[in-house]
Short mmCIF file of C-alpha atoms and ligand atoms in Angstrom, two decimals:
data_model
loop_
_atom_site.label_atom_id
_atom_site.label_comp_id
_atom_site.label_asym_id
_atom_site.label_seq_id
_atom_site.Cartn_x
_atom_site.Cartn_y
_atom_site.Cartn_z
CA ALA A 1 -11.93 14.71 -41.86
CA ALA A 2 -12.08 18.01 -43.76
CA GLY A 3 -15.87 17.93 -43.59
CA ASP A 4 -15.79 17.29 -39.88
CA PHE A 5 -13.46 20.14 -39.44
CA ALA A 6 -15.69 22.65 -41.23
CA PHE A 7 -18.45 21.46 -38.92
CA TYR A 8 -16.45 22.45 -35.86
CA CYS A 9 -15.49 25.77 -37.40
CA LYS A 10 -19.06 26.89 -36.93
CA PHE A 11 -18.61 26.97 -33.23
CA HIS A 12 -16.10 29.77 -32.81
CA PRO A 13 -14.77 28.40 -29.53
CA GLY A 14 -11.74 29.80 -27.85
CA MET A 15 -13.36 33.09 -27.00
CA ARG A 16 -10.80 35.28 -25.33
CA GLY A 17 -11.51 36.05 -21.74
CA VAL A 18 -13.65 32.98 -21.14
CA LEU A 19 -12.32 32.86 -17.62
CA THR A 20 -13.50 36.33 -16.75
CA VAL A 21 -17.18 35.77 -17.45
CA ALA A 22 -19.41 36.53 -14.50
CA GLY A 23 -18.90 34.17 -11.62
CA ALA A 24 -15.61 32.65 -12.73
CA GLY A 25 -12.44 34.08 -11.24
CA GLY A 26 -11.96 37.78 -11.10
CA GLY A 27 -11.27 37.88 -7.39
CA VAL A 28 -14.53 39.61 -6.45
CA GLU A 29 -15.48 38.49 -2.93
CA PRO A 30 -18.91 36.95 -3.17
CA GLU A 31 -21.32 37.72 -0.41
CA ARG A 32 -21.27 34.92 2.12
CA PRO A 33 -24.53 32.97 2.07
CA THR A 34 -26.36 32.08 5.26
CA PHE A 35 -26.09 28.29 4.86
CA ASP A 36 -29.61 27.47 5.85
CA GLN A 37 -30.18 23.99 4.54
CA PRO A 38 -28.56 20.76 5.73
CA LEU A 39 -26.13 18.87 3.53
CA VAL A 40 -27.69 15.76 2.09
CA VAL A 41 -25.62 12.66 1.42
CA PRO A 42 -27.07 10.78 -1.57
CA PRO A 43 -28.55 7.31 -1.01
CA THR A 44 -26.03 4.47 -1.12
CA GLU A 45 -26.16 1.34 -3.31
CA ARG A 46 -24.03 -1.58 -2.09
CA GLY A 47 -25.26 -4.48 -4.22
CA ALA A 48 -23.55 -6.28 -7.11
CA ASP A 49 -26.40 -5.38 -9.47
CA VAL A 50 -27.36 -1.75 -9.52
CA ARG A 51 -30.21 -0.46 -11.64
CA LEU A 52 -30.40 3.25 -12.30
CA GLU A 53 -33.34 4.78 -14.09
CA MET A 54 -32.53 7.97 -15.94
CA ARG A 55 -35.57 10.14 -15.54
CA ARG A 56 -36.72 13.66 -14.97
CA ALA A 57 -37.43 14.41 -11.32
CA LEU A 58 -38.07 17.37 -9.08
CA VAL A 59 -35.16 17.75 -6.68
CA ARG A 60 -34.56 20.14 -3.82
CA THR A 61 -31.65 22.45 -4.65
CA MET A 62 -32.59 25.74 -2.98
CA PRO A 63 -33.54 26.10 0.69
CA ASP A 64 -37.01 27.34 -0.19
CA GLY A 65 -39.34 27.79 -3.13
CA PRO A 66 -40.07 25.22 -5.81
CA ARG A 67 -37.94 22.17 -6.41
CA THR A 68 -35.81 21.98 -9.55
CA SER A 69 -36.62 19.82 -12.53
CA MET A 70 -33.49 17.81 -13.38
CA TRP A 71 -32.45 14.75 -15.34
CA THR A 72 -31.53 12.26 -12.68
CA PHE A 73 -30.26 8.77 -12.08
CA ASP A 74 -33.07 7.23 -10.04
CA GLY A 75 -34.76 10.44 -8.98
CA THR A 76 -31.93 12.11 -7.06
CA TYR A 77 -29.18 14.57 -7.92
CA PRO A 78 -26.49 13.41 -7.44
CA GLY A 79 -27.68 9.88 -8.22
CA PRO A 80 -27.14 7.13 -5.65
CA THR A 81 -23.55 6.70 -4.46
CA ILE A 82 -22.37 3.22 -5.35
CA ARG A 83 -20.02 1.76 -2.73
CA ARG A 84 -18.15 -1.44 -3.55
CA ARG A 85 -14.96 -3.11 -2.37
CA GLY A 86 -12.16 -3.52 -4.93
CA GLY A 87 -12.53 -6.92 -6.64
CA GLN A 88 -16.30 -7.00 -6.17
CA GLY A 89 -17.54 -7.13 -9.74
CA THR A 90 -20.44 -4.76 -10.25
CA HIS A 91 -23.10 -4.52 -12.94
CA VAL A 92 -24.75 -1.19 -13.41
CA THR A 93 -27.81 -1.16 -15.63
CA VAL A 94 -29.03 2.21 -16.82
CA VAL A 95 -32.47 2.68 -18.31
CA ASN A 96 -33.26 5.76 -20.37
CA HIS A 97 -36.63 7.18 -19.40
CA LEU A 98 -35.64 10.79 -19.96
CA PRO A 99 -37.98 13.24 -21.62
CA LYS A 100 -38.10 13.40 -25.38
CA GLY A 101 -35.67 16.25 -25.98
CA ALA A 102 -32.91 14.50 -24.04
CA GLY A 103 -32.24 11.97 -26.78
CA ALA A 104 -29.82 9.12 -26.30
CA THR A 105 -27.21 9.11 -23.53
CA SER A 106 -23.99 7.31 -22.68
CA THR A 107 -22.79 6.75 -19.12
CA HIS A 108 -19.08 6.69 -18.30
CA LEU A 109 -17.54 5.62 -14.98
CA HIS A 110 -14.77 8.19 -14.67
CA GLY A 111 -11.50 6.82 -13.28
CA ASP A 112 -12.42 3.14 -13.47
CA HIS A 113 -10.52 0.51 -15.46
CA HIS A 114 -12.94 -1.56 -17.53
CA ALA A 115 -13.45 -2.95 -21.03
CA ALA A 116 -13.94 -0.59 -23.98
CA LYS A 117 -17.44 -2.02 -24.44
CA ASP A 118 -18.32 -0.77 -20.95
CA ASP A 119 -16.72 2.66 -21.29
CA GLY A 120 -19.77 4.67 -22.27
CA GLN A 121 -18.40 5.57 -25.69
CA PRO A 122 -19.59 8.97 -26.89
CA THR A 123 -21.15 7.78 -30.16
CA THR A 124 -21.14 4.02 -30.50
CA GLN A 125 -22.77 2.91 -27.25
CA LEU A 126 -25.76 5.21 -27.03
CA VAL A 127 -28.69 4.29 -24.83
CA HIS A 128 -31.77 5.50 -26.68
CA ARG A 129 -34.99 6.42 -24.96
CA GLY A 130 -36.80 3.34 -23.74
CA GLN A 131 -33.63 1.26 -23.94
CA SER A 132 -31.23 0.04 -21.28
CA ARG A 133 -27.61 -1.00 -21.13
CA THR A 134 -25.63 -2.93 -18.54
CA TYR A 135 -22.07 -1.86 -17.79
CA ASP A 136 -19.72 -4.44 -16.30
CA TYR A 137 -17.17 -3.08 -13.81
CA PRO A 138 -14.98 -5.92 -12.49
CA LEU A 139 -13.13 -3.49 -10.14
CA THR A 140 -9.85 -5.22 -10.82
CA VAL A 141 -6.63 -4.08 -12.47
CA ASP A 142 -4.33 -6.74 -13.89
CA GLY A 143 -5.89 -9.41 -11.69
CA LYS A 144 -5.68 -7.36 -8.49
CA ALA A 145 -8.44 -5.51 -6.67
CA THR A 146 -8.87 -1.86 -7.67
CA PRO A 147 -7.41 0.29 -4.90
CA GLY A 148 -9.76 2.34 -2.72
CA SER A 149 -10.87 5.13 -5.08
CA PHE A 150 -13.35 7.92 -5.58
CA PHE A 151 -14.85 7.69 -9.05
CA TRP A 152 -17.97 9.23 -10.51
CA TYR A 153 -20.38 8.26 -13.19
CA HIS A 154 -21.63 10.87 -15.62
CA ASP A 155 -23.06 11.33 -19.07
CA HIS A 156 -20.52 11.27 -21.92
CA ARG A 157 -22.59 11.70 -25.04
CA MET A 158 -20.68 13.38 -27.86
CA ASP A 159 -21.42 17.09 -28.26
CA ARG A 160 -23.99 16.96 -25.44
CA THR A 161 -21.90 16.20 -22.38
CA ALA A 162 -21.99 19.74 -20.98
CA ARG A 163 -25.76 20.00 -21.42
CA ASN A 164 -26.49 16.54 -20.04
CA ASN A 165 -24.31 17.08 -16.98
CA TRP A 166 -25.79 20.53 -16.38
CA ARG A 167 -29.25 18.96 -16.36
CA GLY A 168 -28.09 16.32 -13.84
CA LEU A 169 -27.01 12.82 -14.96
CA GLN A 170 -24.17 12.15 -12.54
CA GLY A 171 -23.40 10.38 -9.30
CA MET A 172 -20.49 9.14 -7.20
CA PHE A 173 -18.86 5.70 -7.05
CA ILE A 174 -16.64 4.81 -4.12
CA VAL A 175 -14.35 1.81 -4.18
CA THR A 176 -13.89 1.21 -0.47
CA ASP A 177 -10.45 0.59 1.04
CA PRO A 178 -9.40 -2.88 2.04
CA PRO A 179 -8.44 -3.24 5.72
CA MET A 180 -5.04 -1.56 6.11
CA LYS A 181 -2.43 -2.33 8.72
CA GLY A 182 -1.81 0.61 11.04
CA VAL A 183 -4.28 2.88 9.23
CA ARG A 184 -7.84 3.56 10.25
CA LEU A 185 -9.51 6.32 8.30
CA PRO A 186 -12.64 8.11 9.52
CA SER A 187 -15.65 6.08 8.42
CA GLY A 188 -19.44 5.93 8.57
CA ALA A 189 -20.93 9.39 9.08
CA ARG A 190 -17.37 10.77 9.18
CA ASP A 191 -16.63 9.74 5.61
CA VAL A 192 -18.48 12.30 3.53
CA PRO A 193 -18.49 12.48 -0.28
CA LEU A 194 -18.91 16.07 -1.45
CA MET A 195 -19.81 16.65 -5.07
CA ILE A 196 -19.24 20.32 -5.79
CA SER A 197 -20.86 21.66 -8.93
CA GLU A 198 -22.27 24.98 -10.04
CA ARG A 199 -25.49 25.92 -11.78
CA SER A 200 -27.56 29.03 -12.48
CA PHE A 201 -31.23 29.23 -11.65
CA THR A 202 -34.25 31.22 -12.70
CA ALA A 203 -36.33 33.05 -10.10
CA GLY A 204 -38.50 29.93 -9.95
CA ASN A 205 -35.53 27.71 -9.02
CA GLN A 206 -35.28 26.13 -12.47
CA LEU A 207 -31.99 25.59 -14.28
CA THR A 208 -31.14 28.24 -16.81
CA ASN A 209 -30.32 26.98 -20.27
CA PRO A 210 -26.86 28.16 -21.31
CA PHE A 211 -27.18 25.91 -24.36
CA ALA A 212 -30.18 27.67 -25.89
CA ASP A 213 -28.08 28.99 -28.75
CA GLY A 214 -26.40 25.70 -29.44
CA PRO A 215 -27.06 23.53 -32.46
CA GLU A 216 -30.07 21.28 -32.17
CA MET A 217 -29.77 17.61 -32.86
CA VAL A 218 -32.01 15.96 -35.42
CA HIS A 219 -34.01 13.60 -33.28
CA GLY A 220 -35.88 10.46 -34.04
CA SER A 221 -33.71 9.37 -36.93
CA GLY A 222 -32.80 6.20 -35.10
CA HIS A 223 -29.12 5.38 -35.43
CA ASP A 224 -28.17 8.73 -36.90
CA GLU A 225 -28.73 11.14 -34.05
CA MET A 226 -25.46 12.89 -34.63
CA SER A 227 -26.50 15.05 -37.55
CA TRP A 228 -27.15 18.72 -37.11
CA THR A 229 -29.80 21.05 -38.43
CA GLY A 230 -27.30 23.37 -40.04
CA ASP A 231 -25.84 26.80 -39.43
CA LEU A 232 -26.56 28.15 -36.00
CA ALA A 233 -25.23 30.78 -33.68
CA PRO A 234 -22.04 29.86 -31.79
CA PRO A 235 -23.00 28.01 -28.64
CA ASN A 236 -21.79 28.68 -25.17
CA ASP A 237 -18.10 27.83 -24.75
CA ALA A 238 -17.83 28.32 -20.98
CA THR A 239 -20.65 26.85 -18.94
CA VAL A 240 -20.44 28.57 -15.59
CA GLY A 241 -23.09 29.08 -12.94
CA ASP A 242 -23.54 31.61 -10.18
CA THR A 243 -24.68 29.12 -7.52
CA VAL A 244 -22.43 26.44 -6.07
CA LEU A 245 -24.18 23.21 -5.11
CA VAL A 246 -22.78 20.56 -2.80
CA ASN A 247 -24.46 17.19 -3.29
CA GLY A 248 -27.12 19.13 -5.16
CA ARG A 249 -27.89 21.73 -2.50
CA ALA A 250 -26.99 25.40 -2.55
CA ALA A 251 -24.85 26.53 0.40
CA PRO A 252 -25.52 23.65 2.78
CA TYR A 253 -24.24 23.17 6.31
CA LEU A 254 -23.06 19.99 8.02
CA ASP A 255 -23.05 19.43 11.76
CA VAL A 256 -19.78 17.79 12.71
CA SER A 257 -18.22 16.72 15.98
CA ALA A 258 -14.84 18.13 16.99
CA THR A 259 -13.03 15.15 15.50
CA ARG A 260 -11.43 14.09 12.24
CA TYR A 261 -13.51 13.75 9.09
CA ARG A 262 -12.66 12.24 5.76
CA LEU A 263 -13.99 14.45 2.98
CA ARG A 264 -14.01 13.15 -0.55
CA LEU A 265 -13.97 16.25 -2.68
CA LEU A 266 -15.10 16.12 -6.29
CA ASN A 267 -15.36 19.11 -8.60
CA SER A 268 -18.02 18.03 -11.06
CA SER A 269 -18.57 21.52 -12.47
CA PRO A 270 -18.73 21.69 -16.23
CA PHE A 271 -16.05 24.35 -16.55
CA SER A 272 -14.92 26.14 -13.37
CA SER A 273 -12.11 25.28 -11.02
CA TYR A 274 -12.02 25.88 -7.27
CA ASN A 275 -9.13 26.59 -4.94
CA LEU A 276 -10.58 25.18 -1.73
CA THR A 277 -9.61 26.40 1.72
CA LEU A 278 -11.14 26.51 5.20
CA SER A 279 -12.15 29.93 6.48
CA ASP A 280 -10.25 29.65 9.79
CA GLY A 281 -7.02 28.69 8.04
CA ARG A 282 -7.29 25.11 9.29
CA PRO A 283 -4.99 22.80 7.31
CA ILE A 284 -6.39 20.26 4.89
CA LEU A 285 -4.53 16.96 5.06
CA GLN A 286 -4.61 15.37 1.64
CA ILE A 287 -4.32 11.58 1.82
CA GLY A 288 -5.29 10.65 -1.71
CA THR A 289 -6.29 11.58 -5.22
CA GLY A 290 -9.50 10.20 -6.69
CA SER A 291 -7.57 7.09 -7.65
CA GLY A 292 -6.01 5.88 -4.42
CA LEU A 293 -3.95 6.96 -1.46
CA LEU A 294 -0.86 9.11 -1.78
CA PRO A 295 2.42 7.61 -0.54
CA ARG A 296 2.45 10.29 2.18
CA ALA A 297 -0.22 12.53 3.64
CA VAL A 298 0.36 16.15 2.53
CA VAL A 299 -0.56 19.19 4.62
CA ARG A 300 -2.16 21.77 2.34
CA SER A 301 -3.52 25.24 2.93
CA SER A 302 -5.63 25.02 -0.22
CA VAL A 303 -6.57 22.34 -2.72
CA LEU A 304 -7.02 23.37 -6.34
CA LEU A 305 -9.54 21.18 -8.18
CA GLY A 306 -10.47 21.58 -11.82
CA PRO A 307 -13.39 19.83 -13.50
CA ALA A 308 -13.35 16.07 -12.76
CA GLN A 309 -10.52 16.31 -10.25
CA ARG A 310 -10.94 14.71 -6.86
CA ALA A 311 -9.08 14.92 -3.58
CA ASP A 312 -9.35 12.60 -0.59
CA VAL A 313 -8.71 14.76 2.47
CA ILE A 314 -8.83 14.68 6.26
CA VAL A 315 -10.00 17.70 8.21
CA ASP A 316 -9.52 17.70 11.96
CA PHE A 317 -12.16 19.83 13.66
CA SER A 318 -10.74 19.33 17.17
CA GLY A 319 -10.50 22.51 19.19
CA ALA A 320 -13.20 24.19 17.09
CA THR A 321 -16.26 23.42 19.20
CA GLY A 322 -18.84 26.18 18.73
CA LYS A 323 -17.25 27.49 15.53
CA ASP A 324 -18.72 27.70 12.06
CA ILE A 325 -16.04 26.96 9.49
CA VAL A 326 -16.67 27.71 5.83
CA LEU A 327 -15.25 25.67 2.97
CA GLU A 328 -14.56 28.33 0.38
CA SER A 329 -12.83 28.81 -2.91
CA VAL A 330 -10.27 31.57 -3.07
CA PRO A 331 -8.49 32.39 -6.33
CA ALA A 332 -4.75 32.52 -5.75
CA ALA A 333 -3.67 36.12 -5.45
CA ILE A 334 -0.20 35.78 -6.93
CA GLY A 335 1.18 33.73 -9.78
CA SER A 336 -0.67 31.70 -12.30
CA THR A 337 -1.52 28.56 -10.34
CA GLY A 338 -5.13 28.82 -9.37
CA ASP A 339 -5.70 32.42 -10.33
CA ASP A 340 -8.40 31.24 -12.71
CA ALA A 341 -10.28 29.47 -9.90
CA ARG A 342 -13.57 31.07 -9.05
CA ALA A 343 -14.33 32.78 -5.75
CA ALA A 344 -17.15 31.07 -3.87
CA SER A 345 -18.51 30.06 -0.50
CA VAL A 346 -19.12 26.35 -0.80
CA MET A 347 -20.51 25.02 2.48
CA GLU A 348 -20.30 25.39 6.24
CA PHE A 349 -19.20 23.01 8.97
CA ARG A 350 -20.85 23.63 12.35
CA VAL A 351 -18.55 22.15 14.92
CA GLY A 352 -20.12 20.56 17.97
CA GLU A 353 -18.71 18.70 20.97
CA ARG A 354 -15.69 16.43 21.05
CA ALA A 355 -16.36 12.75 20.49
CA SER A 356 -14.29 9.61 20.62
CA ASP A 357 -12.25 9.17 17.48
CA PRO A 358 -10.72 5.79 16.67
CA SER A 359 -9.03 7.02 13.48
CA ARG A 360 -5.31 6.32 13.05
CA LEU A 361 -3.37 8.15 10.43
CA PRO A 362 0.34 7.57 9.93
CA SER A 363 2.16 9.94 7.59
CA ARG A 364 3.23 7.06 5.33
CA LEU A 365 0.25 5.50 3.64
CA PRO A 366 -0.24 2.13 1.91
CA SER A 367 -0.61 3.69 -1.52
CA PRO A 368 -1.02 1.68 -4.73
CA ALA A 369 2.18 0.80 -6.56
CA LEU A 370 3.25 3.06 -9.42
CA VAL A 371 4.49 1.71 -12.71
CA SER A 372 8.28 1.28 -12.68
CA PRO A 373 10.64 1.60 -14.43
CA VAL A 374 9.31 4.43 -16.60
CA PRO A 375 10.43 4.32 -20.25
CA LYS A 376 12.83 7.10 -21.23
CA LYS A 377 11.22 7.58 -24.59
CA VAL A 378 7.95 9.45 -24.98
CA ALA A 379 5.57 7.21 -26.97
CA LYS A 380 3.00 9.91 -27.71
CA THR A 381 2.69 13.67 -27.38
CA TRP A 382 -0.77 15.18 -27.08
CA THR A 383 -0.86 18.91 -27.75
CA PHE A 384 -3.91 20.79 -26.48
CA GLY A 385 -4.47 23.84 -28.60
CA LEU A 386 -6.67 26.21 -30.46
CA HIS A 387 -6.88 26.09 -34.21
CA GLN A 388 -7.72 29.38 -35.82
CA GLY A 389 -8.97 29.05 -39.36
CA HIS A 390 -10.75 31.46 -41.63
CA HIS A 391 -14.16 30.00 -40.70
CA GLY A 392 -13.54 30.50 -37.01
CA SER A 393 -11.62 28.54 -34.43
CA ALA A 394 -11.76 25.11 -32.84
CA TRP A 395 -10.39 23.42 -29.74
CA THR A 396 -8.03 20.73 -30.89
CA ILE A 397 -5.68 17.97 -29.83
CA ASN A 398 -2.68 17.70 -32.14
CA GLY A 399 -4.39 20.17 -34.44
CA GLU A 400 -7.53 18.12 -34.98
CA SER A 401 -11.06 18.16 -33.66
CA PHE A 402 -12.63 14.97 -32.36
CA ASP A 403 -13.66 12.37 -34.89
CA PRO A 404 -14.84 9.14 -33.28
CA THR A 405 -13.86 7.15 -36.36
CA ARG A 406 -10.24 8.36 -36.43
CA VAL A 407 -7.67 6.51 -34.29
CA ASP A 408 -5.05 9.00 -33.13
CA HIS A 409 -2.78 6.57 -31.35
CA ARG A 410 -2.36 2.84 -30.89
CA ALA A 411 -0.90 1.47 -27.65
CA LYS A 412 0.10 -2.16 -27.31
CA LEU A 413 -1.61 -4.20 -24.61
CA GLY A 414 0.86 -5.21 -21.90
CA THR A 415 3.36 -2.43 -22.59
CA VAL A 416 4.21 0.64 -20.53
CA GLU A 417 3.96 3.95 -22.37
CA ARG A 418 5.15 7.38 -21.47
CA TRP A 419 2.96 10.20 -22.76
CA ARG A 420 3.51 13.94 -22.89
CA PHE A 421 0.82 16.62 -22.63
CA ARG A 422 1.48 20.12 -23.94
CA ASN A 423 -0.73 23.19 -23.85
CA THR A 424 -0.13 25.63 -26.69
CA SER A 425 -3.34 27.61 -26.12
CA ASP A 426 -3.62 30.55 -23.76
CA VAL A 427 -6.07 29.04 -21.28
CA THR A 428 -5.71 26.20 -18.78
CA HIS A 429 -7.07 22.77 -19.72
CA TYR A 430 -7.75 19.67 -17.64
CA VAL A 431 -6.50 16.57 -19.40
CA HIS A 432 -8.35 13.33 -18.70
CA VAL A 433 -7.41 9.87 -19.98
CA HIS A 434 -9.69 6.85 -19.97
CA ALA A 435 -8.68 3.19 -19.58
CA GLU A 436 -5.82 3.36 -17.10
CA GLN A 437 -4.64 5.11 -13.96
CA TRP A 438 -1.33 6.91 -14.47
CA ARG A 439 1.84 7.84 -12.69
CA THR A 440 2.78 11.50 -13.09
CA VAL A 441 6.44 11.43 -14.09
CA LEU A 442 7.34 15.07 -14.68
CA ARG A 443 5.58 18.40 -14.44
CA ASP A 444 7.49 21.06 -16.33
CA GLY A 445 10.63 18.95 -16.25
CA LYS A 446 10.55 18.51 -12.49
CA ALA A 447 9.23 15.87 -10.11
CA PRO A 448 5.51 16.44 -9.61
CA PRO A 449 4.33 18.08 -6.37
CA PRO A 450 3.63 15.67 -3.46
CA TRP A 451 -0.13 15.68 -4.08
CA GLU A 452 0.50 14.46 -7.63
CA GLN A 453 2.63 11.49 -6.59
CA GLY A 454 -0.23 8.99 -6.46
CA LEU A 455 -2.25 7.50 -9.28
CA GLU A 456 -3.99 10.11 -11.41
CA ASP A 457 -6.40 10.38 -14.32
CA THR A 458 -6.96 14.15 -14.65
CA TRP A 459 -4.20 16.77 -14.78
CA ARG A 460 -4.22 20.53 -14.74
CA LEU A 461 -2.31 21.85 -17.74
CA GLU A 462 -1.66 25.57 -17.71
CA PRO A 463 -0.69 27.48 -20.85
CA GLY A 464 2.86 26.50 -21.78
CA GLU A 465 2.99 23.62 -19.32
CA VAL A 466 4.33 20.17 -20.15
CA VAL A 467 3.28 17.12 -18.11
CA GLU A 468 4.60 13.60 -18.64
CA VAL A 469 2.80 10.51 -17.40
CA ALA A 470 3.23 6.74 -17.65
CA ALA A 471 0.98 3.70 -17.41
CA ARG A 472 0.86 0.05 -18.36
CA PHE A 473 -1.98 -0.94 -20.67
CA THR A 474 -3.59 -4.01 -19.14
CA ASP A 475 -6.59 -6.30 -19.55
CA TYR A 476 -8.54 -4.62 -22.35
CA THR A 477 -8.17 -3.77 -26.00
CA GLY A 478 -10.39 -1.36 -27.92
CA ALA A 479 -11.22 2.32 -28.19
CA PHE A 480 -10.70 4.80 -25.35
CA MET A 481 -10.78 8.59 -25.06
CA ILE A 482 -8.44 11.36 -24.05
CA HIS A 483 -10.00 14.80 -23.68
CA CYS A 484 -10.18 18.09 -21.87
CA HIS A 485 -12.65 17.76 -19.00
CA MET A 486 -13.88 21.31 -19.32
CA LEU A 487 -17.05 20.02 -20.87
CA ASP A 488 -17.46 22.86 -23.35
CA HIS A 489 -13.97 22.22 -24.68
CA GLU A 490 -14.69 18.49 -24.87
CA ASP A 491 -17.97 19.06 -26.71
CA HIS A 492 -16.30 21.52 -29.05
CA GLY A 493 -13.66 19.18 -30.34
CA MET A 494 -10.95 18.76 -27.68
CA MET A 495 -11.08 14.98 -27.57
CA SER A 496 -9.14 12.19 -29.27
CA ARG A 497 -9.51 8.47 -29.56
CA PHE A 498 -6.69 6.02 -28.87
CA ASP A 499 -6.94 2.28 -29.25
CA VAL A 500 -5.31 -0.39 -27.14
CA VAL A 501 -4.30 -3.17 -29.51
CA ARG A 502 -2.75 -6.61 -29.36
CU1 C2O B 1 -15.20 12.19 -16.75
CU2 C2O B 1 -14.16 11.10 -20.52
O1 C2O B 1 -14.76 11.62 -18.63
CU1 CU B 2 -9.95 22.73 -21.97
#
């Protein structure tokens, strides 16, 4: 492990002031764009066998000028949205036809509960160029159908996740709701997945390369693609962009009727968080996380989403006929919560005429059951921190950088564990856990806020904060990951492996 550690010391992560780099936070009002291209909803796949070809493609991101060369799933960015009912087993086959420099990839279905062999492990399940791999997603948890959820698939290759996601390589996966008594959520064209993610572009509409200074992988050595060419300049530790894309398009607009819409919000940015509001002060009714409905709908004036966080929300456009309403991100003015979110105009809703609206939305929702009772004893504490050594510094969990061969915790299949997350560094992290969906037990010693009372897989963890969560380990043994979902932190060591064992 000492050797691995020296390796991470080369990176000098943990730059102070990473959250004040251009475009992230800072409270400078960005100029409002003109929103002159329509929102595009990615193509939908509904079959039990989905085949996704990873390949370079030219995709429309900007309203005019050349298209952008990206690494895509099946030629689009985002890739096709997979929509399946809970319990409908799904096979997703990915084929790697990416250009040479891309190397091997690994695809992870974020939020889903599946076997370790189907988890898209960062080093041991690589899909090399010319090869394919089939992932098996039963969409069940402990014999029951997975609740209606909003997952996403994305690249998870060790050390290259930020780069591979920046280049494209992601798409959405919706587990549709079963029929629910007394509840009818907006559907069809009124159920809109919105993948929000930022990039920077050259004058010719091509992606900039924030990774140019990063270490280069030794390619073509077959199984050993994880060796490095040696000493190199510290790579980027905060991948931010100046242009916000929604479903791959910069500043799009969506024509809506003056009715209720269900918006599935995903922040798939590598690093930035957004504090989302509507420009006319219209409330956002949050009905779920990315992992199922909340027990009660929560009226919110803004929704803070860090990397990988999702929110299932209802916006009622009634009474707004003729108005243009902007979805924007506004850093919180006071206090710490959300003050690191970036300022941005995200997209525009152009509200048309009223239309009939069959949706029915009680305040109590049929949310998935939470694990109960919760053990009193904390089985594992994960401390997210910065190690400063004489060679430089490294993002760590429990003082160590990621080593895929080291098992940092063993959880017993069938048992419920209570875990604690602590942040001893001086920047916010977003903690993500694979394998299970969790109940948030305590946030800073208190009951979590109402929007954190459903199932969850990604938590905001501010400096000094302590969050406790609980889950039952079911169905699968093997290796799973816990990591910060700010992709630069993840790539620079802030990841651990835990094993579920018999
Ligand atoms: Cu969204 Cu470990 O991943
Ligand atoms: Cu982090």
